[in-house]
Short mmCIF file of C-alpha atoms in Angstrom, two decimals:
data_model
loop_
_atom_site.label_atom_id
_atom_site.label_comp_id
_atom_site.label_asym_id
_atom_site.label_seq_id
_atom_site.Cartn_x
_atom_site.Cartn_y
_atom_site.Cartn_z
CA MET W 1 151.17 173.04 172.49
CA THR W 2 149.36 175.22 173.54
CA ILE W 3 145.44 173.70 173.65
CA GLN W 4 143.23 177.20 172.62
CA PRO W 5 139.74 176.91 173.55
CA ALA W 6 136.68 176.74 170.79
CA PRO W 7 135.40 181.25 170.81
CA LEU W 8 131.83 180.93 171.28
CA PRO W 9 129.82 181.43 168.27
CA LEU W 10 127.25 183.29 170.15
CA ALA W 11 129.70 185.68 171.79
CA PRO W 12 130.30 188.24 168.56
CA ILE W 13 126.43 188.48 168.15
CA ALA W 14 125.89 189.15 171.97
CA VAL W 15 127.84 191.93 171.68
CA LEU W 16 126.15 192.83 168.58
CA VAL W 17 122.73 192.95 169.72
CA LEU W 18 124.13 194.70 173.13
CA GLY W 19 126.11 197.37 171.21
CA VAL W 20 123.41 197.95 169.31
CA LEU W 21 120.19 197.53 172.21
CA LEU W 22 122.01 199.48 175.01
CA PRO W 23 122.13 202.84 173.48
CA LEU W 24 118.30 202.50 171.90
CA THR W 25 117.64 201.51 175.24
CA LEU W 26 119.07 204.36 177.27
CA GLY W 27 117.52 206.87 174.75
CA ALA W 28 114.18 205.43 174.56
CA CYS W 29 113.33 206.53 178.27
CA SER W 30 111.60 209.46 178.05
CA ARG W 31 108.50 210.17 177.35
CA SER W 32 106.47 212.69 175.21
CA PRO W 33 104.10 215.14 176.77
CA LYS W 34 101.44 213.02 176.27
CA GLU W 35 102.80 210.54 176.96
CA GLN W 36 103.56 211.78 180.59
CA LEU W 37 100.02 213.12 180.68
CA ALA W 38 98.09 209.65 179.69
CA PHE W 39 101.10 207.58 182.30
CA GLN W 40 100.26 210.07 185.27
CA HIS W 41 96.10 209.98 184.47
CA ALA W 42 96.67 205.99 184.13
CA GLU W 43 98.37 206.00 187.79
CA GLU W 44 95.70 208.21 189.22
CA GLN W 45 93.03 205.84 188.14
CA TYR W 46 94.85 202.88 189.13
CA GLN W 47 94.84 204.63 192.54
CA ILE W 48 90.86 205.49 193.06
CA ASN W 49 90.92 201.85 191.63
CA GLN W 50 92.78 200.50 194.65
CA ARG W 51 90.68 202.72 196.37
CA ASN W 52 87.24 201.41 195.05
CA ALA W 53 87.79 198.13 195.73
CA GLU W 54 89.29 198.45 199.43
CA LEU W 55 86.05 200.29 200.15
CA ALA W 56 84.29 197.56 198.19
CA ARG W 57 85.66 194.64 200.30
CA SER W 58 85.28 196.06 203.92
CA ARG W 59 81.82 196.81 203.08
CA PRO W 60 78.90 194.38 203.72
CA GLU W 61 77.64 191.62 201.40
CA GLY W 62 74.52 193.64 201.21
CA GLU W 63 75.61 196.43 201.25
CA SER W 64 77.69 196.61 197.77
CA SER W 65 75.08 194.95 196.32
CA ARG W 66 72.61 198.37 196.65
CA MET W 67 75.59 200.34 195.64
CA ASP W 68 76.04 198.33 192.31
CA GLU W 69 71.73 198.75 191.74
CA ARG W 70 72.56 201.97 192.06
CA SER W 71 75.01 202.43 189.44
CA ARG W 72 73.26 200.85 187.17
CA GLU W 73 70.71 202.97 187.36
CA ARG W 74 73.05 206.25 186.75
CA ASP W 75 73.99 204.56 183.49
#
């Protein structure tokens, strides 16, 4: 007499999920032109923000507060 292991109850569900989600995920990787433009803009803005933050950290404390006051005056 051979003892067979009981099948995992979640195995069929996992196979089904992979069978459905994998093609959907791979097919949804492309962006529309508007999404590409928005993503590009966000990347550029992120780089600008990173440079500005680095400049702010490298400035002496008094100089950065004067820059904040000037930006508030423009608004």
